[in-house]
Tab-separated table of C-alpha atoms and ligand atoms in Angstrom:
chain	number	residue	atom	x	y	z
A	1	UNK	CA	0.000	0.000	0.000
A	2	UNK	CA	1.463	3.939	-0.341
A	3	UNK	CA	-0.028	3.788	3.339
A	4	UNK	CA	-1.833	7.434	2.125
A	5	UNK	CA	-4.928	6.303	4.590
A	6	UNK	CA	-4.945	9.216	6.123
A	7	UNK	CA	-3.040	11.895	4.462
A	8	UNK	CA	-4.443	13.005	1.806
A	9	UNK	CA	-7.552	15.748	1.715
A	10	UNK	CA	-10.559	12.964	0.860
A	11	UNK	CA	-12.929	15.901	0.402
A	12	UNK	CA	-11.531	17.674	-2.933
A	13	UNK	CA	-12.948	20.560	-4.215
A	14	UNK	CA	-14.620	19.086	-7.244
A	15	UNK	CA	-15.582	22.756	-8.722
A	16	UNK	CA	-11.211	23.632	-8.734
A	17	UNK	CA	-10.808	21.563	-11.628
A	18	UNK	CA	-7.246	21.363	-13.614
A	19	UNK	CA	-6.416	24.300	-16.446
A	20	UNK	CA	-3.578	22.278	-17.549
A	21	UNK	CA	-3.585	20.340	-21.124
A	22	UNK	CA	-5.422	17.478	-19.450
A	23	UNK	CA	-9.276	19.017	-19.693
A	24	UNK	CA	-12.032	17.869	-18.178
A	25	UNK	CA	-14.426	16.136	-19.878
A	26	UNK	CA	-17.290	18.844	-19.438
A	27	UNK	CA	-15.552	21.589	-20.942
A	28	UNK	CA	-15.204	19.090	-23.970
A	29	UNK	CA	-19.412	19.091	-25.104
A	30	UNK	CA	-18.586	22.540	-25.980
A	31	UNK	CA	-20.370	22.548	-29.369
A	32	UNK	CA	-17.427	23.400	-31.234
A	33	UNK	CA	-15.889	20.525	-30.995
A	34	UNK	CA	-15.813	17.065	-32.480
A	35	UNK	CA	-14.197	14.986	-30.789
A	36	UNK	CA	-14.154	11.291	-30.183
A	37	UNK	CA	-15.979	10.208	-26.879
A	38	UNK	CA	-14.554	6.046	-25.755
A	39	UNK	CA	-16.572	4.251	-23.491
A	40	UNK	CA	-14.885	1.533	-21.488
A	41	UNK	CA	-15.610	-0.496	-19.042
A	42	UNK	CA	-13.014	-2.712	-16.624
A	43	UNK	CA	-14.263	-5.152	-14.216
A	44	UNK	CA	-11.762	-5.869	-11.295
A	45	UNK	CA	-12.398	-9.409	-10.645
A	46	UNK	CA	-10.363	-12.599	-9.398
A	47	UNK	CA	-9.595	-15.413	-12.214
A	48	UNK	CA	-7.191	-18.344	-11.957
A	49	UNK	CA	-4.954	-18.099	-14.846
A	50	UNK	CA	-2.444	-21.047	-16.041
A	51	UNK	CA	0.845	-19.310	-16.270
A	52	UNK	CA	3.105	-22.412	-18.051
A	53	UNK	CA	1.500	-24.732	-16.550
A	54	UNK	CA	0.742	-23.505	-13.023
A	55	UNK	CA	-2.548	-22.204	-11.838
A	56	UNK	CA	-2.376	-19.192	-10.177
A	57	UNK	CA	-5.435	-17.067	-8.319
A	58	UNK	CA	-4.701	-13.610	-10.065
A	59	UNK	CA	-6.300	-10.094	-9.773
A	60	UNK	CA	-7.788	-8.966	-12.978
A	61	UNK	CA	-8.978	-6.176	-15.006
A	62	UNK	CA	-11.767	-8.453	-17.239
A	63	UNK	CA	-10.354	-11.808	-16.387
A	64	UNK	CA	-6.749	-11.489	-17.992
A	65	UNK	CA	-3.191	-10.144	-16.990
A	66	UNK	CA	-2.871	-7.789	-18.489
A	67	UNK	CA	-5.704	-6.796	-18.969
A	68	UNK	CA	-7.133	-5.628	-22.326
A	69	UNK	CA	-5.074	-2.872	-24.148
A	70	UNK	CA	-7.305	0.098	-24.294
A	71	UNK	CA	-6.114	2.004	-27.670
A	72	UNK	CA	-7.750	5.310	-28.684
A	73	UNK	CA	-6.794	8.125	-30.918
A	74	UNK	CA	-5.101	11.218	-29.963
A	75	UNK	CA	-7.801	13.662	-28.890
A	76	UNK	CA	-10.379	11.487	-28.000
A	77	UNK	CA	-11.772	12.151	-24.509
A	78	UNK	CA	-11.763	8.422	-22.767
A	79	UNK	CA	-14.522	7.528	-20.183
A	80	UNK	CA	-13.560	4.194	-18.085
A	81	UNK	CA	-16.237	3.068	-15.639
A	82	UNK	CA	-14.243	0.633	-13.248
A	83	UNK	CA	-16.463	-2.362	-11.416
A	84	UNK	CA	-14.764	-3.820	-8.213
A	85	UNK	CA	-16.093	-7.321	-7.463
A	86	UNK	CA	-12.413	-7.985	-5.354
A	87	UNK	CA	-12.711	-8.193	-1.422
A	88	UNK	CA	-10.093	-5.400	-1.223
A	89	UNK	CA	-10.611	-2.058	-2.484
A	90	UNK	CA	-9.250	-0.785	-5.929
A	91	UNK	CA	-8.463	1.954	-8.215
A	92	UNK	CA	-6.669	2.575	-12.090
A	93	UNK	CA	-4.246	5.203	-12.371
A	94	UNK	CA	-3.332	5.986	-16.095
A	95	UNK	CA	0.316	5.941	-15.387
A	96	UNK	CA	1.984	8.291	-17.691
A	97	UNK	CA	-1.176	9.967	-18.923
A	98	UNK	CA	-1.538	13.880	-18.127
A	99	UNK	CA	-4.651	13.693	-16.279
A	100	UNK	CA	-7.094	15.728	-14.478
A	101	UNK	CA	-6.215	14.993	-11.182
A	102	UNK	CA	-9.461	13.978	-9.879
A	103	UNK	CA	-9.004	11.078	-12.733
A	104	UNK	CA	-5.717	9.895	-11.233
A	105	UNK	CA	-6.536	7.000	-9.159
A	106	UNK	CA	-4.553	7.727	-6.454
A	107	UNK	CA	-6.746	6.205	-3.253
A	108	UNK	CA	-6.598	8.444	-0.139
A	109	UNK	CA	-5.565	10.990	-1.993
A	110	UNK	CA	-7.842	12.094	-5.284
A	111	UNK	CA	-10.667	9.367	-4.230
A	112	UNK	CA	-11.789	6.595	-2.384
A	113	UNK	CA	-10.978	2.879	-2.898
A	114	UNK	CA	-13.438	1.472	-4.735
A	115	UNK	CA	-14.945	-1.068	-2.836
A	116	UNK	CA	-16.338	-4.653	-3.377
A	117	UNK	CA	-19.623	-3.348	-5.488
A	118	UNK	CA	-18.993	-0.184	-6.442
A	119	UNK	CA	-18.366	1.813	-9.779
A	120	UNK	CA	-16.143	4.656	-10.289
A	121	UNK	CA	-15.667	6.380	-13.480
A	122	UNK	CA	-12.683	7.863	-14.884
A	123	UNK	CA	-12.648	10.525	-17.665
A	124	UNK	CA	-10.066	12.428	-19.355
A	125	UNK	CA	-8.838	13.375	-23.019
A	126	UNK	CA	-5.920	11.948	-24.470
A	127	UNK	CA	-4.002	14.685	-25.398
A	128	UNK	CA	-0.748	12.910	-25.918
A	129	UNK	CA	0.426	10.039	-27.954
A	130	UNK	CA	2.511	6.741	-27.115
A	131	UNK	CA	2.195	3.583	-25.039
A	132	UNK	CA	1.092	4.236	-21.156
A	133	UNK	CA	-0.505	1.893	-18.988
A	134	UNK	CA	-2.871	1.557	-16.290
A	135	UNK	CA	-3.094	-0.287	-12.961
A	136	UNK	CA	-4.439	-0.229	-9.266
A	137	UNK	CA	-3.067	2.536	-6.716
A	138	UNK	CA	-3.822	0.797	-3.832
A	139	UNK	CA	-1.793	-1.359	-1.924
A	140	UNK	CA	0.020	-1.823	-5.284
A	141	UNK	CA	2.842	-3.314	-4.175
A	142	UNK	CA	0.481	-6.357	-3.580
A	143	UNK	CA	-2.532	-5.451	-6.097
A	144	UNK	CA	0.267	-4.982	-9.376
A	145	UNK	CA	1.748	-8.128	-8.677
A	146	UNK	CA	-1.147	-10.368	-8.668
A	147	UNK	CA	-2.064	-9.103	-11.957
A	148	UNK	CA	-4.134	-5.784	-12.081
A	149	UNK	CA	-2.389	-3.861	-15.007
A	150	UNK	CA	-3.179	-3.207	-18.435
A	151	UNK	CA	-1.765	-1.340	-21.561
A	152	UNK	CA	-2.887	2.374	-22.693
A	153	UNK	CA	-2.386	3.354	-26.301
A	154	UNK	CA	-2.587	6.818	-27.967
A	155	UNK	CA	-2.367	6.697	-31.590
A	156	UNK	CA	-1.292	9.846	-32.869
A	157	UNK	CA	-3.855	11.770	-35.038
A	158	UNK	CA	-1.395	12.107	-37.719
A	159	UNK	CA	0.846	9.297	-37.515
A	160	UNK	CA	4.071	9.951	-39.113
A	161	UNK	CA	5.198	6.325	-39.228
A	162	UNK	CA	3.414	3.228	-40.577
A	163	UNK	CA	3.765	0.039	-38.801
A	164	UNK	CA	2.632	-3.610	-40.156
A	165	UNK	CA	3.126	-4.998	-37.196
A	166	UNK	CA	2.248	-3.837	-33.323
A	167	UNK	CA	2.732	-6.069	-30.212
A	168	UNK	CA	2.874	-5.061	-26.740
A	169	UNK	CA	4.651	-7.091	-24.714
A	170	UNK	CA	4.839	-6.659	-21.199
A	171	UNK	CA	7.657	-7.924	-18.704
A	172	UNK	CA	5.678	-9.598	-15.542
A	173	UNK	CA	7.031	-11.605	-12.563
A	174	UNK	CA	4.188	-14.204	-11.875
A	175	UNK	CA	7.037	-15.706	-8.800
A	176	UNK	CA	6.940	-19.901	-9.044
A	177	UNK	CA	4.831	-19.698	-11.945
A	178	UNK	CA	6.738	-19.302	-15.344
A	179	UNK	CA	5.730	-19.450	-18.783
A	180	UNK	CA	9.063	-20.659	-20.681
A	181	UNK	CA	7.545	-20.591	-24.208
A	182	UNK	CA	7.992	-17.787	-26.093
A	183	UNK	CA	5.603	-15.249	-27.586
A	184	UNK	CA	5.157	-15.853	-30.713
A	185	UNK	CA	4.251	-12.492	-33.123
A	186	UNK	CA	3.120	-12.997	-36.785
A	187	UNK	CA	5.336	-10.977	-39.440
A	188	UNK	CA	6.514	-11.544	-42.845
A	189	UNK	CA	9.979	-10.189	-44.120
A	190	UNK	CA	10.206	-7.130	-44.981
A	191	UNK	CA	7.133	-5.192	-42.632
A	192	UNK	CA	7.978	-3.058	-40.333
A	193	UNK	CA	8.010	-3.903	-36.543
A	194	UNK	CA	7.068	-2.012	-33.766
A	195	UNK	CA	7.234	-3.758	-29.614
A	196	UNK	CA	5.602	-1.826	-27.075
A	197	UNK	CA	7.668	-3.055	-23.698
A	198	UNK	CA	6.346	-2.516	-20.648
A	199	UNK	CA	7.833	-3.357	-17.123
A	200	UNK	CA	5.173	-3.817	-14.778
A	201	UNK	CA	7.707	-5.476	-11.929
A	202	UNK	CA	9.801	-3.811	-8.913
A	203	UNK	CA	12.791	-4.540	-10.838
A	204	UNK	CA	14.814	-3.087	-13.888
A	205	UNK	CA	14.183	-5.886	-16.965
A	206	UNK	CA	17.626	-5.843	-19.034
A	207	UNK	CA	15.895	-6.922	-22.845
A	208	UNK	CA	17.610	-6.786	-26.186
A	209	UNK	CA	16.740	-8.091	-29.991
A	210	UNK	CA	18.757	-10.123	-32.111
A	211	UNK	CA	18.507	-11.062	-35.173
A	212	UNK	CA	17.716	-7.466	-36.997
A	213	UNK	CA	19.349	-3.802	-36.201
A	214	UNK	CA	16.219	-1.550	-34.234
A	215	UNK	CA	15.797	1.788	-33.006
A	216	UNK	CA	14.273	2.975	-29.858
A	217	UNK	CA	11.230	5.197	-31.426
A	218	UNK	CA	9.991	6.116	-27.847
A	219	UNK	CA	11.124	6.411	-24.083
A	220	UNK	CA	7.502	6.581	-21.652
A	221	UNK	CA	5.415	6.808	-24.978
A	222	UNK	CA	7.377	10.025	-25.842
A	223	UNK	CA	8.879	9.519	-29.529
A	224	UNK	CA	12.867	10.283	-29.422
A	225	UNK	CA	14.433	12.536	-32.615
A	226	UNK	CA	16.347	10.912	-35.117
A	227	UNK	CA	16.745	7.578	-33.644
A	228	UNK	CA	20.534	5.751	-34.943
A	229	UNK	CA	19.680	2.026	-35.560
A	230	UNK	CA	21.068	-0.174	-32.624
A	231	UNK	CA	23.067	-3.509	-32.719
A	232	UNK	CA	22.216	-6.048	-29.611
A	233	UNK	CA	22.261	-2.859	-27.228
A	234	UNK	CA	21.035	-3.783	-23.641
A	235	UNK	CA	18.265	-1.876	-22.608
A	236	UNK	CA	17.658	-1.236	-19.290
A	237	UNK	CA	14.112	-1.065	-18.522
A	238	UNK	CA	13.073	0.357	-15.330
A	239	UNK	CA	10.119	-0.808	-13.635
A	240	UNK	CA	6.939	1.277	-14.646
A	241	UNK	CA	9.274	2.374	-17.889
A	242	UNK	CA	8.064	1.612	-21.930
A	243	UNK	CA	10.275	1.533	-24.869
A	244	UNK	CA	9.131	1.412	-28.150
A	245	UNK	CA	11.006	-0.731	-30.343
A	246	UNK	CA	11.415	-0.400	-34.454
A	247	UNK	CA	12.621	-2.499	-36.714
A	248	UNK	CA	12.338	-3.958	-40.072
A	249	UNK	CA	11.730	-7.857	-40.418
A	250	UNK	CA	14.754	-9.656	-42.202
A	251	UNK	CA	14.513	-11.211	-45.626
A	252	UNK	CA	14.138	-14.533	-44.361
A	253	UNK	CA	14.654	-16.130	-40.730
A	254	UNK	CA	12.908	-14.873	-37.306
A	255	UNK	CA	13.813	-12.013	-34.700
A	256	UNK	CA	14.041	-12.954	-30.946
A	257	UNK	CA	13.280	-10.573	-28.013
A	258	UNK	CA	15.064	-11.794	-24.919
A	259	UNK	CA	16.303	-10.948	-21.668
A	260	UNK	CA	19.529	-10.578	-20.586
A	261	UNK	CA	22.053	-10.687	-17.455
A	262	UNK	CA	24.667	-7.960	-16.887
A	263	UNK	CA	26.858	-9.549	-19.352
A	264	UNK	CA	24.495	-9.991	-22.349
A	265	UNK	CA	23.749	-14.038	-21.489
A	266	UNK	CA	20.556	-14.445	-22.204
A	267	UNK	CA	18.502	-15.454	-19.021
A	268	UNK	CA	14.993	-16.665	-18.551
A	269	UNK	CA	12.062	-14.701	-18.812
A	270	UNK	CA	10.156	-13.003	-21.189
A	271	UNK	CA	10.826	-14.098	-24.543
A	272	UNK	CA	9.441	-13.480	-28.097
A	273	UNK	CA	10.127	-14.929	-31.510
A	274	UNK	CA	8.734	-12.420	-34.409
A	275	UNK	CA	8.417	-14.219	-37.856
A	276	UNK	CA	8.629	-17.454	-39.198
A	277	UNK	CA	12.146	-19.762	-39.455
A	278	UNK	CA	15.188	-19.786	-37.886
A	279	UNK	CA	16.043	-17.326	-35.305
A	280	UNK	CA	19.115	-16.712	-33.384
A	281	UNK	CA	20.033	-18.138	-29.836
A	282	UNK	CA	22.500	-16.226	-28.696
A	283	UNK	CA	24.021	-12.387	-29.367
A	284	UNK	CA	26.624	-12.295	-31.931
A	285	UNK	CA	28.604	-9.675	-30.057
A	286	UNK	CA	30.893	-10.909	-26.837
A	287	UNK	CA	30.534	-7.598	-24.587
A	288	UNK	CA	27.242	-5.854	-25.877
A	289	UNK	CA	26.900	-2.188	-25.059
A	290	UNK	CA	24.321	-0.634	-22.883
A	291	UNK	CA	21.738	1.415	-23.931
A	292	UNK	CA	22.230	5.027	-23.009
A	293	UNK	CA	19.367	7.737	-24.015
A	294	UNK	CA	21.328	11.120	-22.508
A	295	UNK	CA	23.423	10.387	-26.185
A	296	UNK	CA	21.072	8.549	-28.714
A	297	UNK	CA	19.524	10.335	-31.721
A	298	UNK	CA	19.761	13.951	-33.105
A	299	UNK	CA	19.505	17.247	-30.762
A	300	UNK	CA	16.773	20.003	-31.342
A	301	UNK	CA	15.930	22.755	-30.148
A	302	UNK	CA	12.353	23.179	-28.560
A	303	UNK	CA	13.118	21.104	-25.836
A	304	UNK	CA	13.316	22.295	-22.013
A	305	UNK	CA	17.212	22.052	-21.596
A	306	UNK	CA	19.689	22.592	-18.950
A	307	UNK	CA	20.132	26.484	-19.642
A	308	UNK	CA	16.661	27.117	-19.377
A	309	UNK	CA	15.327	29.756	-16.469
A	310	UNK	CA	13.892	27.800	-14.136
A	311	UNK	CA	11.363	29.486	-11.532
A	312	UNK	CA	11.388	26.867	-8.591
A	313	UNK	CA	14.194	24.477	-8.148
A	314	UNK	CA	14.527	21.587	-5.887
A	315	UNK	CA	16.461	18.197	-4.776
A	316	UNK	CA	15.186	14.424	-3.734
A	317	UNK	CA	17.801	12.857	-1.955
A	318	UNK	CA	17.199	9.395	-1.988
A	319	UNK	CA	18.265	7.183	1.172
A	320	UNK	CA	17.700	4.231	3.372
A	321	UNK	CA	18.199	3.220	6.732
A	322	UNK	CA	17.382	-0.025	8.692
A	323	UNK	CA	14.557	0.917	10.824
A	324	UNK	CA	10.319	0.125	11.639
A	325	UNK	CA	8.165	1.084	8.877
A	326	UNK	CA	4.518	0.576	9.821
A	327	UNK	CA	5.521	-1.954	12.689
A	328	UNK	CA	7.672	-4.060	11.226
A	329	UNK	CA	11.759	-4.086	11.183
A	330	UNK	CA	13.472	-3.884	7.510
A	331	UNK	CA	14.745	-1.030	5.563
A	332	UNK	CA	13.036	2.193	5.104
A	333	UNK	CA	13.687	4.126	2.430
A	334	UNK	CA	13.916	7.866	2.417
A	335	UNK	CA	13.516	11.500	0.453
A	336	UNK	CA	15.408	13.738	1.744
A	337	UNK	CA	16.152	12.005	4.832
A	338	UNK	CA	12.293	11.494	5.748
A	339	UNK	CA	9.763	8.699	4.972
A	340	UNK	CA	5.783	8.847	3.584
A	341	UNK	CA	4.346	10.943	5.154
A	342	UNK	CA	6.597	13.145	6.767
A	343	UNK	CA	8.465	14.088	3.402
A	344	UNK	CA	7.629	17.882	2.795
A	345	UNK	CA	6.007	18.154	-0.532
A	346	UNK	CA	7.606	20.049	-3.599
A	347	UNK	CA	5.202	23.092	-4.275
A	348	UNK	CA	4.806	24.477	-7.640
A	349	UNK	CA	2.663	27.314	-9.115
A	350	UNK	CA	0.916	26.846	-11.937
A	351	UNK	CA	2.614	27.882	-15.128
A	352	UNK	CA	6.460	27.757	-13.629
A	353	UNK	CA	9.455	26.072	-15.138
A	354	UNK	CA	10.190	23.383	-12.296
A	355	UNK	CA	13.645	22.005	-11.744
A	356	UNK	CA	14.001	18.794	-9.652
A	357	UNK	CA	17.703	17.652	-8.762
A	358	UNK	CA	17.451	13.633	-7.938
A	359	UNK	CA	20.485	12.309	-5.869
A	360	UNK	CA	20.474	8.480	-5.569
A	361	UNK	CA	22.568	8.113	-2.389
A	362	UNK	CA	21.920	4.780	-1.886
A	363	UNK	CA	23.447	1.074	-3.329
A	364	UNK	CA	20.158	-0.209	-5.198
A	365	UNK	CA	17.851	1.202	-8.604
A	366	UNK	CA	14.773	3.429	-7.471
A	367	UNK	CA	12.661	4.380	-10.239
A	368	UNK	CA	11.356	7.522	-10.019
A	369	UNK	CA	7.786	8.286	-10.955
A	370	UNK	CA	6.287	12.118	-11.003
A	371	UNK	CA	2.139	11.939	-11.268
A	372	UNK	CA	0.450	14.206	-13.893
A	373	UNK	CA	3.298	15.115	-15.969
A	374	UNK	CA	5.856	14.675	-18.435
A	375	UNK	CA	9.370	15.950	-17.788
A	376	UNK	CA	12.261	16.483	-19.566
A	377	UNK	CA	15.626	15.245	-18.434
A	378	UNK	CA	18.326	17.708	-18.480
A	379	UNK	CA	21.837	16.371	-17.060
A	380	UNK	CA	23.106	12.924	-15.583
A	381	UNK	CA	25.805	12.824	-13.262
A	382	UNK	CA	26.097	16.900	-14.101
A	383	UNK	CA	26.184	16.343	-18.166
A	384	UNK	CA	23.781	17.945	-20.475
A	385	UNK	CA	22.027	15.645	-22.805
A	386	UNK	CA	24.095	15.283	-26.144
A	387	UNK	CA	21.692	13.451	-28.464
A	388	UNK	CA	17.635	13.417	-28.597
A	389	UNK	CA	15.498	15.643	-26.064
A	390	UNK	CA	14.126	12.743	-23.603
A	391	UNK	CA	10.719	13.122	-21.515
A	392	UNK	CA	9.897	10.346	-19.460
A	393	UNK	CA	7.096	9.927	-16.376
A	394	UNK	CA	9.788	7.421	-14.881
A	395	UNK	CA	13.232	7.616	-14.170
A	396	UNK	CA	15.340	5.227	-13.536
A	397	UNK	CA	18.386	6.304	-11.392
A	398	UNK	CA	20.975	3.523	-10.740
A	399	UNK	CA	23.397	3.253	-7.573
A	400	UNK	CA	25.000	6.634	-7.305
A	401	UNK	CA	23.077	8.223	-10.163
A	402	UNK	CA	22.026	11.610	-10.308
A	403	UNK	CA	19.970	13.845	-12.508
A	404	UNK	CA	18.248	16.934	-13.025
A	405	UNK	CA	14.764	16.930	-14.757
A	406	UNK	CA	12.872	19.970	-15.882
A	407	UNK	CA	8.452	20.228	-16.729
A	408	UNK	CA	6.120	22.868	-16.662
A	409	UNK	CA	3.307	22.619	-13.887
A	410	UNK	CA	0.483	23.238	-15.593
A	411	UNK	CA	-1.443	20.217	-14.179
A	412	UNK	CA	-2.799	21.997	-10.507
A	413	UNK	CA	-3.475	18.973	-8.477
A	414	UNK	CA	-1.975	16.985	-5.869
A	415	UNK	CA	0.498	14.490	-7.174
A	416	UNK	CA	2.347	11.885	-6.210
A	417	UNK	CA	6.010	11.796	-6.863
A	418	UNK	CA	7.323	7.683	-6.061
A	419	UNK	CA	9.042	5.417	-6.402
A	420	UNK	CA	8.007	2.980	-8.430
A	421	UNK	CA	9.571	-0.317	-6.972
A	422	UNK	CA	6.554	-0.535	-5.377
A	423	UNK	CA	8.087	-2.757	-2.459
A	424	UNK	CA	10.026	0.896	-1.848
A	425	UNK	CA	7.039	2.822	-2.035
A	426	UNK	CA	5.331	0.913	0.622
A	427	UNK	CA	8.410	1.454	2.711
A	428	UNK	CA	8.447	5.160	2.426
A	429	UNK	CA	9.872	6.778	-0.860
A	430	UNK	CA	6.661	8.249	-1.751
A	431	UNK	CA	6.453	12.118	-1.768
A	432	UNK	CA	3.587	14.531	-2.904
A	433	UNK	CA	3.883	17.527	-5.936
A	434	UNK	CA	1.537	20.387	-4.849
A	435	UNK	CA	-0.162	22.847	-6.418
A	436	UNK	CA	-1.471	25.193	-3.533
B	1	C2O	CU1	2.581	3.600	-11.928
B	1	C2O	CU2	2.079	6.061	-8.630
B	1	C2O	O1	2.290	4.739	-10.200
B	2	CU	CU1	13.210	2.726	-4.797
């Protein structure tokens, strides 16, 4: 759980609705415009699901994990009513997705939990394209794991790219349970390939391709400029992060998606074969690279960069000590030097440049996720960004890491700014962005 029971405002003002890009839907039957109105509808529900072989009780969106990919166009205002027939309470948050706050699915914070019975209904437009995803935001350490997730996708209105082929794939930990076959994606040779990954887990995924050169066409949904084509690069995929993949299919023979150890042996896991024939087992290349987006693809201009004026500047210092967290002895892990909830919040103004500095002090990965926004990154480990601007919702900052990322608040709301190994969160590292 982010253990938010009791401190956050349950009573919002539902007439202070958010300004930002993120609209609410009334303001959208304005006779003037057209637009696209999605109805879904998600039914929280327990299923047991055979995951290779093993029957497992999971917690579902619609009977499946993941649950179904909701895909709508760029514009289109998107109305989700959620059912809970669970014996715990439950929420979606569109993770990624600029919404109005009242629509992020934050329990104890911009609603209730929905309990066993009860309806809730999101609504918000979908302003932005690229891969997001949705999932519970309570107790979701424990209510992500056993399966309540699903994938969000914004096509762009005018898509600049054509793809033949379109898979999400998403990288899971089911525990005992382990499906050892691999996905298998139609595609003849020649189309054009794109892989939605998603990371739904506490911890980083390390995935490459072999068999045909790729680019990465997006970081968190948002597409990168100029991508260079990549040879059996490692990617390290935080948890809560996407990448979009690109490639084209071979002349003849398969591609094969795998996961990888430090080295670039391929471990188990999640697995994919794309195509039809003969793929390869095992990198060609003895000491494959990693993946690094502060220098990958071409520069340009518009993006919020390191020399920008910035109107409110801050740091997250993030720590650990051994200590009790809700009772029980283990680690706790700290912004700033406090835990959830005594972590003073980062307050913002609507309409100011914000500047977070992000210090990982400690020896393990903490993925850092910021509610309600997209930000740009601007330096790592003090260096400006050399290739492609980069906007992510989730960074992921590696022992000893630091950066500095840069957005515009123009979201008013309270947001949550976590971490996103969830086992963390529940141990403290959650903090609050405010708009007063
Ligand atoms: Cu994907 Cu606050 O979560
Ligand atoms: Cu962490």
């Amino acid at each position: 759980s982010m253990n938010m029971g009791t401190a956050g405002n349950m009573t919002m003002d539902h007439a202070h609705m958010p300004s930002g890009r993120a609209t609410p839907i009334a303001s959208l039957q304005a006779p003037q415009t057209a637009a696209h109105i999605r109805h879904f509808r998600l039914t929280a529900r327990a299923v047991k699901l055979n995951i290779g072989g093993k029957m497992i009780e999971a917690w579902t969106y619609n009977g499946t994990a993941p649950g179904p990919t909701l895909r709508v166009r760029q514009g289109d205002s998107v109305e989700v009513k959620l059912t809970n027939t669970l014996p715990e309470g439950v929420t979606i948050h569109w993770h990624g997705v600029a919404v109005p706050n009242i629509a992020d699915g934050v329990a104890g914070v911009t609603q209730n939990a929905v309990k066993q019975g009860e309806t809730y209904t999101y609504r918000f437009i979908a302003n932005d394209p690229g891969t997001y995803w949705y999932h519970s935001h309570q107790q979701s350490n424990e209510q992500v794991k056993r399966g309540l997730f699903g994938m969000l996708i914004v096509d762009p209105k005018q898509p600049s790219q054509h793809d033949d082929v379109d898979a999400g794939l998403v990288f899971h930990d089911w525990g005992q349970a382990r499906n050892d076959h691999p996905t298998v994606i139609k595609a003849r040779p020649g189309d054009w390939v794109r892989l939605r990954l998603l990371n739904t887990d506490n911890d980083q995924h390390q995935a490459t391709l072999i068999g045909a050169p790729f680019t990465i066409s997006a970081l968190d949904g948002h597409n990168l400029n100029g991508p260079q084509s990549l040879h059996e690069v490692l990617l390290p995929i935080g948890s809560g992060q996407r990448y979009d993949l690109r490639f084209r299919m071979p002349a003849q023979g398969a591609v094969r998606l795998v996961e990888t150890g430090k080295t670039g042996e391929i471990s188990s896991g999640l697995s994919a074969l794309i195509g039809d024939g003969a793929a390869p087992n095992a990198l060609s290349t003895p000491h494959p690279a990693q993946f690094d987006f502060t220098d990958y693809g071409q520069p340009r201009s518009n993006a919020i960069t390191s020399n920008a004026h910035f109107d409110n500047e801050n740091t997250m210092t993030l720590g650990s000590y051994p200590g009790f967290f809700n009772g029980s002895f283990g680690s706790v892990y700290t912004i700033n030097g406090k835990a959830f909830p005594d972590i003073p919040p980062i307050v913002v103004k609507e309409g100011q440049l914000v500047k977070i500095r992000i210090v990982n002090e400690t020896s393990t990965t903490h993925p850092i996720h910021l509610h309600g926004h997209t930000f740009a990154v601007l330096t790592h480990n003090g260096k400006p960004l050399t290739g492609s601007p980069v906007y992510l919702d989730t960074i992921n900052l590696h022992d000893g890491d630091s950066y500095e990322i840069g957005f515009r608040a123009n979201n008013p709301g309270l947001w949550m700014d976590h971490c996103h190994n969830l086992s963390h969160a529940a141990q403290g590292m959650d903090m609050m962005v405010v708009y007063p």
